[in-house]
Amino acid sequence: MAEKTHSHDMTLSDPATGKEYTLPVLEGSVGPKVIDIRKLYGQSGYFTYDPGFTSTASCDSAITYIDGDAGQLLHRGYRIEDLAEHCNYMEVCYLLLRGKLPNAAEKTEFEHTITYHTMLHEQILNFFRGFRRDAHPMAIMVGVIGALSAFYHDSTDINDPEQRMVASHRLVAKMPTIAALAFKYSSGQPFTYPQNKLSYAENFLHMTFSVPAEEYEINPAVARAMDKIFILHADHEQNASTSTVRIAGSSGANPFACIAAGISCLWGPAHGGANEAVLQMLYEIGHKDNIPKYLEKAKDKNDPFRLMGFGHRVYKNLDPRAGVLKSSCDEVLDQLGVNDPLLELARELERIALEDDYFRERKLFPNVDFYSGIILKAIGFPTSMFTVLFALARTVGWVAQWNEMITDPNQKIGRPRQLFTGSDERAFIPIDKR
Ligand code: SDX
């Protein structure tokens, strides 16, 4: 991790008091510099104000860098396009967790470690049976991942690097098993156990789609597409769910409970829930002739309708992951012989939206969620499973960021302040006087 350096000082002058404050400007390895305001409140009595943290760096990190204007996404310095093209998800997991791409021997050992953690304690299966069959799979994920914190007492000393890595391996390894079980439970099919001879993506497809009644044939193109989708969703700097994991972990909480918190945050339609919402939106639009009407709704501030899968807090250019997924769409649908009219509708929607001033002025481009749902639907996942797959893939990013946070000497418990706009102190009124 390149150490941050002191670049220069910035002076803040307050005309209300005539006072001046010197604020150090810090520089990382690439990207915007930061104004270090850690001493500002102590010196000035002022907080800073930034709801949604649109301009606030919450931490140092060396894992993922995004240049939103350039549409650039790097994991430990490597372009997401190169990783998606030349690596498998296990290599990217190793890269995110350990900071470098594995050599052949390291890759083999890591894959073996993950493979041999994919089974669950048999008691955990009981948690599924407590849910209604029609429970949303994300609700099941939140509950079962949280429940893992009751099982692995040998890996909860978060200050022991070894135990942290064991917890990290268990989470990466068991997410596919739990995700597949959530699907099986909601569909009423029998649970399927992992097969150690299969790759990570193949194992997940097998656990999800195989049934005891017949041999399940893994389509290599589908397994490759699944693996690529996992890579594209692996990590994404300090997004809402990663920040949730970091702030939960900053109190020293159990790692499995922290990941359950991240899953809860990811579920929201403004974040990871957008991939499910994109499909629902396309079904609602129905036909390309209806696109103009829905674009007007998306622009109408009084209409809650948003163009799901469009826009991003950081990218003000095409999300590079959307570009990779858009080309994968063709590949997968051709391979599967699927001719999904929703793909044409999505393409037409993108074309028309990107010609519209409202979207161009606000630099609203398709994000990672816009095309992923179409591929997942073609593979055979119900829309309710889309965000589960996002959570599965993002777990390695969450645990990598959690490890980095725990080992960061600057890290304190996350505890933002506020601009208070409520009532000042007032006399108490007894109930008979109210
Ligand atoms: C993910 O952070 C991450 O990294 C997330 C993620 C990851 O990998 O972890 O990339 C994954 O969550 C992708 C985003 C998925 N969400 C959606 O696709 C939902 C639809 N998108 C919007 O809700 C919105 O774009 C957000 C939430 C993604 C970003 O919201 P911001 O940064 O708060 O943007 P904003 O609301 O300030 O928008 C700026 C303007 C506003 O208009 P004005 O007030 O300037 O007139 O753009 C408008 C917004 O109304 N706008 C949209 C829009 N997104 C923003 N208008 C219509 N449709 C949209 N989708």
Coordinates of N, CA and C in Angstrom, one line a residue, residues 91 94 100-109:
E91 N -8.9 -16.1 -9.3 CA -7.7 -15.2 -9.4 C -7.9 -13.8 -8.9
Y94 N -8.1 -13.7 -5.2 CA -6.7 -13.8 -4.6 C -6.1 -12.4 -4.7
K100 N -1.9 -9.1 -5.0 CA -1.2 -9.5 -6.3 C -1.9 -10.6 -7.0
L101 N -1.7 -10.7 -8.3 CA -2.2 -11.9 -9.0 C -1.4 -13.1 -8.6
P102 N -2.1 -14.3 -8.5 CA -1.4 -15.5 -8.0 C -0.6 -16.1 -9.2
N103 N 0.5 -16.8 -8.9 CA 1.2 -17.6 -9.9 C 0.4 -18.9 -9.9
A104 N 0.8 -19.8 -10.8 CA 0.0 -21.1 -11.0 C -0.1 -21.9 -9.7
A105 N 1.0 -22.0 -9.0 CA 0.9 -22.8 -7.7 C 0.0 -22.1 -6.7
E106 N 0.2 -20.8 -6.6 CA -0.7 -20.0 -5.6 C -2.1 -20.1 -6.0
K107 N -2.4 -20.1 -7.3 CA -3.8 -20.2 -7.7 C -4.4 -21.5 -7.4
T108 N -3.6 -22.6 -7.7 CA -4.1 -23.9 -7.4 C -4.4 -24.1 -5.9
E109 N -3.4 -23.6 -5.0 CA -3.6 -23.7 -3.6 C -4.8 -23.0 -3.1

